[in-house]
């Protein structure tokens, strides 16, 4: 597979670009924030994502979806990133769908996801920094399980219809085995959610599971073998987050380059200053490299390559680093105006920070690469 | 089996049977690489055997047309050949400025006679070329060059001086930029070829910080260059020069992609620093630097693949080689800085046998030129900002 998007994917990108820029531009996000909206995204918008078919992008055609791959999901996510559109797309249509794929729950949830009725949240983080350890306990109780523990950084966790929970059914927190993934429905007794607005204006919840009872058929895949669906979820989530980051970084870079062509100081356009030109050119190079790495990861997921994990970590780390540079250079090159709330560039900086942290930051993934290489 | 499967199987068999064992070891130094040329005493028997066998099949330049000494392979077949060579860690049979720079320029701008005359000799490693671009007063500002070529009817009379001419003292022929019109800058330059054995050509090596002297000052004193050695048209040499520079930048950008096998950076660090109980490098800060470097190197690797795919499909921006050159060379420099840090005092030995004659530190110093030769990093950034980002000129 050549490392560029093909004609069909380009068409999809153009469609997504127009649709998202039209229905969910940055001012959509700004309006939700200004109205102190308590959902964190627009249900109506999510419905129109469904009408476009986007919600079922990774779901097979036999189950009502588009039957496309991670490259296509990335194409849509990049446009979401470019417009800073708040939506449950990454968690629901990408990560949750991958976790459920091929399990008994797929039949139960996919139609709601395709219809834009079901929103999913991922309860996988227990600390402020992402780690592979899972401590939240799931003990056998009657025919089912009883869940006890805490999760945090759960986007849309307070409003989600479906919560995917990583729990420990055997062993201790850092063990590879003994993890089980559960599909928990909204309103389960003993589950409380405290939503907090994050720096980027999105809402994420801290969840508390106080003996939440679930039946045995809430298990995603097999008991004690939850690492399989969890790893699917993470691979897809990381690749998708990388693509969304590309949109955030690319959007910030484009705004900045445009500004360099308009803003005059000392009687000349600031874009004529070589000190700024070189920094812009360096930024462009970092973004292109991140773009290649992200596309490679998505293609490897789609072909089922056994080198996909490494490619995914490379993508998440590089996309995190390159877009961090993009937003920082953006704010700096806009000068004072870049520090104002009225101007959009700051929103890009805030969104980048959240996405960079999600599913493990650059250091986490560099460490993973090092360990896999044996050092 | 598809045709490509058959091609792969045949290639694998042929390589196994024909690649000498010595040519399956990583290249140890600049001197260990094969450049070809009239002076065959520069080659070891294994180097010569490998170059000749590959040259006979046209596989030193697999994707050039057969009539010019190439292998006539399709892009897919070329890729398979590369993969199969990598699989057995086979070295490049031949590196040369003829292959990576002059060849592509002649294929595009040369006459049929010029192609038939020069390309097969490049493919078989018979003639070694050097590049006469830079002059003492014209480095980054290459078009400011002064070496003159006076029209004498059937020939040009060339006078002037070049500098930084890599391997001019070993080269058989030179591709050279000369001024045929003094009244204009870019539009007064022509691109000529001539034999370094011509009367009036002399060279003087320049010693580098790495202790080697691959460079020369090159002097031309009334050198007669036959008119048929003009490539493309008189005063249009700048077009050829720029096209060739694109290929030079492409070649240089690939140098940072690491060796065919193993990870010398990591091996070095493990040896000098050791590992903690959990198997991680005992110096956590260096470990973190290496790991973050690996992220960038692997990401750039994807970019390199993408770049080739983009080129083949005609999707690459014409200034894209500048980005590749800039990123690849800066990355390669940081790799060698880390290798020196990982090697500690062992990596400082300059002449000992243990250090294979200081190959490490010499390579480290050599990489510092990566961001200078073929156009400096600053010049590449200028090109990216003007041509890709379209930032304004003063
Ligand atoms: C290992 C090596 C091999 C080489 N091989 C060859 C060869 O085979 N043939 C050949 O012809 N030449 C060769 N060169 C020469 C090489 O192309 C030049 O050294 C290079 O183009 C830079 O020119 P310069 O050395 O004159 O530096 P200068 O042009 O004098 O540059 C000095 C400094 O000023 C900066 N600078 C200059 N202009 C600008 C600008 N507009 N904006 C910002 N910064 C600027 C440069 O980036 C650099 O940092 C080789 C060089 C090296 C190091």
PDB file of N, CA and C in Angstrom, chain A residues 69-156:
ATOM      1  N   UNK A  69     -11.770   1.391   7.046  1.00  0.00           N
ATOM      2  CA  UNK A  69     -10.671   1.072   7.968  1.00  0.00           C
ATOM      3  C   UNK A  69     -10.164   2.263   8.751  1.00  0.00           C
ATOM      4  N   UNK A  70      -8.999   2.059   9.361  1.00  0.00           N
ATOM      5  CA  UNK A  70      -8.414   3.091  10.219  1.00  0.00           C
ATOM      6  C   UNK A  70      -7.882   4.270   9.431  1.00  0.00           C
ATOM      7  N   UNK A  71      -7.488   4.029   8.186  1.00  0.00           N
ATOM      8  CA  UNK A  71      -7.055   5.159   7.360  1.00  0.00           C
ATOM      9  C   UNK A  71      -8.232   6.113   7.183  1.00  0.00           C
ATOM     10  N   UNK A  72      -9.407   5.557   6.890  1.00  0.00           N
ATOM     11  CA  UNK A  72     -10.602   6.388   6.679  1.00  0.00           C
ATOM     12  C   UNK A  72     -11.037   7.066   7.972  1.00  0.00           C
ATOM     13  N   UNK A  73     -10.970   6.308   9.087  1.00  0.00           N
ATOM     14  CA  UNK A  73     -11.323   6.923  10.375  1.00  0.00           C
ATOM     15  C   UNK A  73     -10.385   8.102  10.637  1.00  0.00           C
ATOM     16  N   UNK A  74      -9.116   7.914  10.284  1.00  0.00           N
ATOM     17  CA  UNK A  74      -8.126   8.975  10.486  1.00  0.00           C
ATOM     18  C   UNK A  74      -8.414  10.197   9.635  1.00  0.00           C
ATOM     19  N   UNK A  75      -8.870   9.952   8.427  1.00  0.00           N
ATOM     20  CA  UNK A  75      -9.216  11.052   7.524  1.00  0.00           C
ATOM     21  C   UNK A  75     -10.296  11.937   8.167  1.00  0.00           C
ATOM     22  N   UNK A  76     -11.306  11.288   8.754  1.00  0.00           N
ATOM     23  CA  UNK A  76     -12.382  12.039   9.411  1.00  0.00           C
ATOM     24  C   UNK A  76     -11.851  12.723  10.678  1.00  0.00           C
ATOM     25  N   UNK A  77     -11.048  11.989  11.434  1.00  0.00           N
ATOM     26  CA  UNK A  77     -10.533  12.557  12.686  1.00  0.00           C
ATOM     27  C   UNK A  77      -9.649  13.773  12.446  1.00  0.00           C
ATOM     28  N   UNK A  78      -8.923  13.753  11.352  1.00  0.00           N
ATOM     29  CA  UNK A  78      -8.072  14.908  11.072  1.00  0.00           C
ATOM     30  C   UNK A  78      -8.922  16.165  10.885  1.00  0.00           C
ATOM     31  N   UNK A  79     -10.067  16.007  10.232  1.00  0.00           N
ATOM     32  CA  UNK A  79     -10.955  17.164  10.039  1.00  0.00           C
ATOM     33  C   UNK A  79     -11.594  17.586  11.358  1.00  0.00           C
ATOM     34  N   UNK A  80     -11.905  16.601  12.197  1.00  0.00           N
ATOM     35  CA  UNK A  80     -12.415  16.918  13.536  1.00  0.00           C
ATOM     36  C   UNK A  80     -11.374  17.734  14.294  1.00  0.00           C
ATOM     37  N   UNK A  81     -10.118  17.302  14.198  1.00  0.00           N
ATOM     38  CA  UNK A  81      -9.038  18.012  14.876  1.00  0.00           C
ATOM     39  C   UNK A  81      -8.857  19.415  14.335  1.00  0.00           C
ATOM     40  N   UNK A  82      -8.913  19.549  13.026  1.00  0.00           N
ATOM     41  CA  UNK A  82      -8.693  20.837  12.382  1.00  0.00           C
ATOM     42  C   UNK A  82      -9.747  21.866  12.818  1.00  0.00           C
ATOM     43  N   UNK A  83     -10.955  21.370  13.104  1.00  0.00           N
ATOM     44  CA  UNK A  83     -12.044  22.269  13.509  1.00  0.00           C
ATOM     45  C   UNK A  83     -12.303  22.256  15.012  1.00  0.00           C
ATOM     46  N   UNK A  84     -11.505  21.497  15.729  1.00  0.00           N
ATOM     47  CA  UNK A  84     -11.675  21.343  17.178  1.00  0.00           C
ATOM     48  C   UNK A  84     -13.123  20.983  17.517  1.00  0.00           C
ATOM     49  N   UNK A  85     -13.727  20.149  16.689  1.00  0.00           N
ATOM     50  CA  UNK A  85     -15.135  19.796  16.890  1.00  0.00           C
ATOM     51  C   UNK A  85     -15.281  18.832  18.060  1.00  0.00           C
ATOM     52  N   UNK A  86     -16.047  19.222  19.082  1.00  0.00           N
ATOM     53  CA  UNK A  86     -16.269  18.279  20.174  1.00  0.00           C
ATOM     54  C   UNK A  86     -17.214  17.180  19.684  1.00  0.00           C
ATOM     55  N   UNK A  87     -16.820  15.943  19.833  1.00  0.00           N
ATOM     56  CA  UNK A  87     -17.706  14.852  19.416  1.00  0.00           C
ATOM     57  C   UNK A  87     -17.214  13.568  20.061  1.00  0.00           C
ATOM     58  N   UNK A  88     -18.098  12.601  20.214  1.00  0.00           N
ATOM     59  CA  UNK A  88     -17.678  11.323  20.794  1.00  0.00           C
ATOM     60  C   UNK A  88     -17.095  10.378  19.751  1.00  0.00           C
ATOM     61  N   UNK A  89     -16.676  10.923  18.605  1.00  0.00           N
ATOM     62  CA  UNK A  89     -16.259  10.070  17.492  1.00  0.00           C
ATOM     63  C   UNK A  89     -15.097   9.142  17.862  1.00  0.00           C
ATOM     64  N   UNK A  90     -14.052   9.716  18.431  1.00  0.00           N
ATOM     65  CA  UNK A  90     -12.860   8.908  18.729  1.00  0.00           C
ATOM     66  C   UNK A  90     -13.170   7.788  19.732  1.00  0.00           C
ATOM     67  N   UNK A  91     -13.872   8.146  20.804  1.00  0.00           N
ATOM     68  CA  UNK A  91     -14.167   7.142  21.836  1.00  0.00           C
ATOM     69  C   UNK A  91     -15.191   6.125  21.343  1.00  0.00           C
ATOM     70  N   UNK A  92     -16.229   6.613  20.667  1.00  0.00           N
ATOM     71  CA  UNK A  92     -17.339   5.734  20.318  1.00  0.00           C
ATOM     72  C   UNK A  92     -17.098   4.969  19.018  1.00  0.00           C
ATOM     73  N   UNK A  93     -16.920   5.743  17.939  1.00  0.00           N
ATOM     74  CA  UNK A  93     -16.892   5.121  16.614  1.00  0.00           C
ATOM     75  C   UNK A  93     -15.566   4.431  16.318  1.00  0.00           C
ATOM     76  N   UNK A  94     -14.518   4.791  17.070  1.00  0.00           N
ATOM     77  CA  UNK A  94     -13.216   4.194  16.798  1.00  0.00           C
ATOM     78  C   UNK A  94     -12.816   3.216  17.911  1.00  0.00           C
ATOM     79  N   UNK A  95     -12.552   3.749  19.115  1.00  0.00           N
ATOM     80  CA  UNK A  95     -12.001   2.899  20.169  1.00  0.00           C
ATOM     81  C   UNK A  95     -13.001   1.853  20.660  1.00  0.00           C
ATOM     82  N   UNK A  96     -14.221   2.283  20.998  1.00  0.00           N
ATOM     83  CA  UNK A  96     -15.202   1.335  21.525  1.00  0.00           C
ATOM     84  C   UNK A  96     -15.576   0.296  20.467  1.00  0.00           C
ATOM     85  N   UNK A  97     -15.753   0.740  19.247  1.00  0.00           N
ATOM     86  CA  UNK A  97     -16.120  -0.198  18.177  1.00  0.00           C
ATOM     87  C   UNK A  97     -15.046  -1.272  18.010  1.00  0.00           C
ATOM     88  N   UNK A  98     -13.785  -0.863  18.076  1.00  0.00           N
ATOM     89  CA  UNK A  98     -12.707  -1.849  17.937  1.00  0.00           C
ATOM     90  C   UNK A  98     -12.713  -2.842  19.095  1.00  0.00           C
ATOM     91  N   UNK A  99     -13.011  -2.345  20.291  1.00  0.00           N
ATOM     92  CA  UNK A  99     -13.043  -3.252  21.440  1.00  0.00           C
ATOM     93  C   UNK A  99     -14.166  -4.274  21.295  1.00  0.00           C
ATOM     94  N   UNK A 100     -15.308  -3.824  20.795  1.00  0.00           N
ATOM     95  CA  UNK A 100     -16.484  -4.697  20.720  1.00  0.00           C
ATOM     96  C   UNK A 100     -16.446  -5.635  19.508  1.00  0.00           C
ATOM     97  N   UNK A 101     -15.699  -5.260  18.511  1.00  0.00           N
ATOM     98  CA  UNK A 101     -15.673  -6.004  17.252  1.00  0.00           C
ATOM     99  C   UNK A 101     -15.456  -7.500  17.480  1.00  0.00           C
ATOM    100  N   UNK A 102     -16.298  -8.294  16.865  1.00  0.00           N
ATOM    101  CA  UNK A 102     -16.125  -9.746  16.950  1.00  0.00           C
ATOM    102  C   UNK A 102     -16.543 -10.350  18.282  1.00  0.00           C
ATOM    103  N   UNK A 103     -17.092  -9.549  19.186  1.00  0.00           N
ATOM    104  CA  UNK A 103     -17.567 -10.105  20.458  1.00  0.00           C
ATOM    105  C   UNK A 103     -19.093 -10.122  20.449  1.00  0.00           C
ATOM    106  N   UNK A 104     -19.642 -10.785  21.458  1.00  0.00           N
ATOM    107  CA  UNK A 104     -21.093 -10.903  21.536  1.00  0.00           C
ATOM    108  C   UNK A 104     -21.768  -9.535  21.663  1.00  0.00           C
ATOM    109  N   UNK A 105     -21.059  -8.560  22.232  1.00  0.00           N
ATOM    110  CA  UNK A 105     -21.655  -7.232  22.421  1.00  0.00           C
ATOM    111  C   UNK A 105     -21.839  -6.451  21.130  1.00  0.00           C
ATOM    112  N   UNK A 106     -21.106  -6.852  20.106  1.00  0.00           N
ATOM    113  CA  UNK A 106     -21.193  -6.097  18.857  1.00  0.00           C
ATOM    114  C   UNK A 106     -22.644  -5.986  18.400  1.00  0.00           C
ATOM    115  N   UNK A 107     -23.337  -7.106  18.415  1.00  0.00           N
ATOM    116  CA  UNK A 107     -24.728  -7.117  17.964  1.00  0.00           C
ATOM    117  C   UNK A 107     -25.592  -6.201  18.815  1.00  0.00           C
ATOM    118  N   UNK A 108     -25.265  -6.187  20.129  1.00  0.00           N
ATOM    119  CA  UNK A 108     -26.083  -5.406  21.036  1.00  0.00           C
ATOM    120  C   UNK A 108     -25.917  -3.901  20.818  1.00  0.00           C
ATOM    121  N   UNK A 109     -24.687  -3.459  20.584  1.00  0.00           N
ATOM    122  CA  UNK A 109     -24.430  -2.014  20.575  1.00  0.00           C
ATOM    123  C   UNK A 109     -24.263  -1.379  19.201  1.00  0.00           C
ATOM    124  N   UNK A 110     -23.857  -2.171  18.208  1.00  0.00           N
ATOM    125  CA  UNK A 110     -23.496  -1.534  16.935  1.00  0.00           C
ATOM    126  C   UNK A 110     -24.642  -0.759  16.273  1.00  0.00           C
ATOM    127  N   UNK A 111     -25.858  -1.291  16.359  1.00  0.00           N
ATOM    128  CA  UNK A 111     -26.945  -0.583  15.675  1.00  0.00           C
ATOM    129  C   UNK A 111     -27.182   0.798  16.302  1.00  0.00           C
ATOM    130  N   UNK A 112     -27.068   0.876  17.615  1.00  0.00           N
ATOM    131  CA  UNK A 112     -27.230   2.173  18.288  1.00  0.00           C
ATOM    132  C   UNK A 112     -26.108   3.140  17.934  1.00  0.00           C
ATOM    133  N   UNK A 113     -24.909   2.597  17.790  1.00  0.00           N
ATOM    134  CA  UNK A 113     -23.770   3.456  17.423  1.00  0.00           C
ATOM    135  C   UNK A 113     -23.957   3.962  15.997  1.00  0.00           C
ATOM    136  N   UNK A 114     -24.319   3.044  15.098  1.00  0.00           N
ATOM    137  CA  UNK A 114     -24.537   3.438  13.708  1.00  0.00           C
ATOM    138  C   UNK A 114     -25.625   4.520  13.629  1.00  0.00           C
ATOM    139  N   UNK A 115     -26.671   4.369  14.429  1.00  0.00           N
ATOM    140  CA  UNK A 115     -27.793   5.312  14.379  1.00  0.00           C
ATOM    141  C   UNK A 115     -27.488   6.651  15.057  1.00  0.00           C
ATOM    142  N   UNK A 116     -26.336   6.726  15.728  1.00  0.00           N
ATOM    143  CA  UNK A 116     -26.006   7.982  16.411  1.00  0.00           C
ATOM    144  C   UNK A 116     -26.757   8.136  17.710  1.00  0.00           C
ATOM    145  N   UNK A 117     -27.288   7.022  18.220  1.00  0.00           N
ATOM    146  CA  UNK A 117     -28.026   7.071  19.483  1.00  0.00           C
ATOM    147  C   UNK A 117     -27.152   6.684  20.664  1.00  0.00           C
ATOM    148  N   UNK A 118     -26.201   5.817  20.419  1.00  0.00           N
ATOM    149  CA  UNK A 118     -25.352   5.339  21.501  1.00  0.00           C
ATOM    150  C   UNK A 118     -24.016   6.080  21.508  1.00  0.00           C
ATOM    151  N   UNK A 119     -23.708   6.633  22.666  1.00  0.00           N
ATOM    152  CA  UNK A 119     -22.407   7.270  22.859  1.00  0.00           C
ATOM    153  C   UNK A 119     -21.635   6.429  23.862  1.00  0.00           C
ATOM    154  N   UNK A 120     -20.378   6.151  23.546  1.00  0.00           N
ATOM    155  CA  UNK A 120     -19.580   5.310  24.438  1.00  0.00           C
ATOM    156  C   UNK A 120     -18.486   6.125  25.109  1.00  0.00           C
ATOM    157  N   UNK A 121     -18.103   5.673  26.303  1.00  0.00           N
ATOM    158  CA  UNK A 121     -16.988   6.288  27.018  1.00  0.00           C
ATOM    159  C   UNK A 121     -16.011   5.192  27.409  1.00  0.00           C
ATOM    160  N   UNK A 122     -14.753   5.582  27.594  1.00  0.00           N
ATOM    161  CA  UNK A 122     -13.702   4.605  27.883  1.00  0.00           C
ATOM    162  C   UNK A 122     -13.194   4.809  29.298  1.00  0.00           C
ATOM    163  N   UNK A 123     -13.481   3.849  30.162  1.00  0.00           N
ATOM    164  CA  UNK A 123     -13.018   3.947  31.537  1.00  0.00           C
ATOM    165  C   UNK A 123     -11.773   3.085  31.678  1.00  0.00           C
ATOM    166  N   UNK A 124     -10.626   3.650  31.287  1.00  0.00           N
ATOM    167  CA  UNK A 124      -9.395   2.852  31.286  1.00  0.00           C
ATOM    168  C   UNK A 124      -8.264   3.489  32.091  1.00  0.00           C
ATOM    169  N   UNK A 125      -8.396   4.773  32.428  1.00  0.00           N
ATOM    170  CA  UNK A 125      -7.328   5.450  33.174  1.00  0.00           C
ATOM    171  C   UNK A 125      -7.630   5.452  34.661  1.00  0.00           C
ATOM    172  N   UNK A 126      -6.607   5.134  35.455  1.00  0.00           N
ATOM    173  CA  UNK A 126      -6.801   5.185  36.900  1.00  0.00           C
ATOM    174  C   UNK A 126      -5.912   6.215  37.553  1.00  0.00           C
ATOM    175  N   UNK A 127      -4.900   6.654  36.809  1.00  0.00           N
ATOM    176  CA  UNK A 127      -4.013   7.684  37.358  1.00  0.00           C
ATOM    177  C   UNK A 127      -3.974   8.864  36.407  1.00  0.00           C
ATOM    178  N   UNK A 128      -3.298   9.913  36.871  1.00  0.00           N
ATOM    179  CA  UNK A 128      -3.196  11.109  36.042  1.00  0.00           C
ATOM    180  C   UNK A 128      -2.347  10.871  34.800  1.00  0.00           C
ATOM    181  N   UNK A 129      -1.444   9.893  34.846  1.00  0.00           N
ATOM    182  CA  UNK A 129      -0.687   9.516  33.665  1.00  0.00           C
ATOM    183  C   UNK A 129      -1.125   8.126  33.241  1.00  0.00           C
ATOM    184  N   UNK A 130      -1.336   7.938  31.957  1.00  0.00           N
ATOM    185  CA  UNK A 130      -1.773   6.638  31.476  1.00  0.00           C
ATOM    186  C   UNK A 130      -0.748   5.567  31.831  1.00  0.00           C
ATOM    187  N   UNK A 131      -1.245   4.445  32.340  1.00  0.00           N
ATOM    188  CA  UNK A 131      -0.388   3.284  32.604  1.00  0.00           C
ATOM    189  C   UNK A 131      -1.099   2.025  32.183  1.00  0.00           C
ATOM    190  N   UNK A 132      -0.329   0.972  31.986  1.00  0.00           N
ATOM    191  CA  UNK A 132      -0.949  -0.289  31.594  1.00  0.00           C
ATOM    192  C   UNK A 132      -1.609  -1.002  32.771  1.00  0.00           C
ATOM    193  N   UNK A 133      -1.341  -0.560  33.992  1.00  0.00           N
ATOM    194  CA  UNK A 133      -1.863  -1.287  35.156  1.00  0.00           C
ATOM    195  C   UNK A 133      -3.377  -1.068  35.296  1.00  0.00           C
ATOM    196  N   UNK A 134      -4.032  -2.099  35.808  1.00  0.00           N
ATOM    197  CA  UNK A 134      -5.486  -2.048  36.031  1.00  0.00           C
ATOM    198  C   UNK A 134      -5.754  -2.554  37.443  1.00  0.00           C
ATOM    199  N   UNK A 135      -6.316  -1.679  38.298  1.00  0.00           N
ATOM    200  CA  UNK A 135      -6.557  -2.081  39.692  1.00  0.00           C
ATOM    201  C   UNK A 135      -8.045  -2.257  40.008  1.00  0.00           C
ATOM    202  N   UNK A 136      -8.907  -1.514  39.320  1.00  0.00           N
ATOM    203  CA  UNK A 136     -10.352  -1.597  39.605  1.00  0.00           C
ATOM    204  C   UNK A 136     -10.780  -3.058  39.617  1.00  0.00           C
ATOM    205  N   UNK A 137     -11.442  -3.451  40.737  1.00  0.00           N
ATOM    206  CA  UNK A 137     -11.712  -4.880  40.951  1.00  0.00           C
ATOM    207  C   UNK A 137     -13.061  -5.311  40.382  1.00  0.00           C
ATOM    208  N   UNK A 138     -13.091  -6.502  39.788  1.00  0.00           N
ATOM    209  CA  UNK A 138     -14.359  -7.114  39.399  1.00  0.00           C
ATOM    210  C   UNK A 138     -14.399  -8.500  40.051  1.00  0.00           C
ATOM    211  N   UNK A 139     -15.271  -8.638  41.067  1.00  0.00           N
ATOM    212  CA  UNK A 139     -15.359  -9.923  41.769  1.00  0.00           C
ATOM    213  C   UNK A 139     -16.597 -10.666  41.326  1.00  0.00           C
ATOM    214  N   UNK A 140     -16.484 -11.967  41.254  1.00  0.00           N
ATOM    215  CA  UNK A 140     -17.645 -12.789  40.898  1.00  0.00           C
ATOM    216  C   UNK A 140     -18.733 -12.571  41.943  1.00  0.00           C
ATOM    217  N   UNK A 141     -19.971 -12.480  41.445  1.00  0.00           N
ATOM    218  CA  UNK A 141     -21.078 -12.255  42.356  1.00  0.00           C
ATOM    219  C   UNK A 141     -22.320 -12.804  41.672  1.00  0.00           C
ATOM    220  N   UNK A 142     -22.814 -13.918  42.213  1.00  0.00           N
ATOM    221  CA  UNK A 142     -23.952 -14.592  41.573  1.00  0.00           C
ATOM    222  C   UNK A 142     -23.543 -15.035  40.180  1.00  0.00           C
ATOM    223  N   UNK A 143     -24.387 -14.705  39.190  1.00  0.00           N
ATOM    224  CA  UNK A 143     -24.083 -15.039  37.806  1.00  0.00           C
ATOM    225  C   UNK A 143     -23.131 -14.048  37.169  1.00  0.00           C
ATOM    226  N   UNK A 144     -22.923 -12.955  37.862  1.00  0.00           N
ATOM    227  CA  UNK A 144     -22.170 -11.880  37.218  1.00  0.00           C
ATOM    228  C   UNK A 144     -20.985 -11.424  38.028  1.00  0.00           C
ATOM    229  N   UNK A 145     -20.751 -10.104  38.002  1.00  0.00           N
ATOM    230  CA  UNK A 145     -19.579  -9.520  38.650  1.00  0.00           C
ATOM    231  C   UNK A 145     -19.989  -8.257  39.399  1.00  0.00           C
ATOM    232  N   UNK A 146     -19.149  -7.916  40.365  1.00  0.00           N
ATOM    233  CA  UNK A 146     -19.358  -6.696  41.120  1.00  0.00           C
ATOM    234  C   UNK A 146     -18.094  -5.839  40.972  1.00  0.00           C
ATOM    235  N   UNK A 147     -18.267  -4.613  40.458  1.00  0.00           N
ATOM    236  CA  UNK A 147     -17.120  -3.749  40.146  1.00  0.00           C
ATOM    237  C   UNK A 147     -16.911  -2.700  41.228  1.00  0.00           C
ATOM    238  N   UNK A 148     -15.648  -2.598  41.689  1.00  0.00           N
ATOM    239  CA  UNK A 148     -15.335  -1.633  42.737  1.00  0.00           C
ATOM    240  C   UNK A 148     -14.015  -0.927  42.420  1.00  0.00           C
ATOM    241  N   UNK A 149     -14.062   0.395  42.406  1.00  0.00           N
ATOM    242  CA  UNK A 149     -12.835   1.147  42.158  1.00  0.00           C
ATOM    243  C   UNK A 149     -13.119   2.448  41.446  1.00  0.00           C
ATOM    244  N   UNK A 150     -12.047   3.080  40.969  1.00  0.00           N
ATOM    245  CA  UNK A 150     -12.185   4.423  40.375  1.00  0.00           C
ATOM    246  C   UNK A 150     -11.528   4.498  39.005  1.00  0.00           C
ATOM    247  N   UNK A 151     -12.082   5.369  38.177  1.00  0.00           N
ATOM    248  CA  UNK A 151     -11.460   5.683  36.884  1.00  0.00           C
ATOM    249  C   UNK A 151     -11.464   7.195  36.718  1.00  0.00           C
ATOM    250  N   UNK A 152     -10.585   7.691  35.877  1.00  0.00           N
ATOM    251  CA  UNK A 152     -10.593   9.133  35.618  1.00  0.00           C
ATOM    252  C   UNK A 152     -10.283   9.438  34.166  1.00  0.00           C
ATOM    253  N   UNK A 153     -10.394  10.726  33.806  1.00  0.00           N
ATOM    254  CA  UNK A 153     -10.128  11.163  32.437  1.00  0.00           C
ATOM    255  C   UNK A 153     -11.037  10.414  31.449  1.00  0.00           C
ATOM    256  N   UNK A 154     -12.327  10.250  31.845  1.00  0.00           N
ATOM    257  CA  UNK A 154     -13.279   9.533  30.995  1.00  0.00           C
ATOM    258  C   UNK A 154     -14.106  10.555  30.213  1.00  0.00           C
ATOM    259  N   UNK A 155     -13.722  10.780  28.962  1.00  0.00           N
ATOM    260  CA  UNK A 155     -14.458  11.753  28.147  1.00  0.00           C
ATOM    261  C   UNK A 155     -15.899  11.313  28.007  1.00  0.00           C
ATOM    262  N   UNK A 156     -16.816  12.224  28.156  1.00  0.00           N
ATOM    263  CA  UNK A 156     -18.264  11.989  28.084  1.00  0.00           C
ATOM    264  C   UNK A 156     -18.749  10.950  29.091  1.00  0.00           C
TER     265      UNK A 156
END
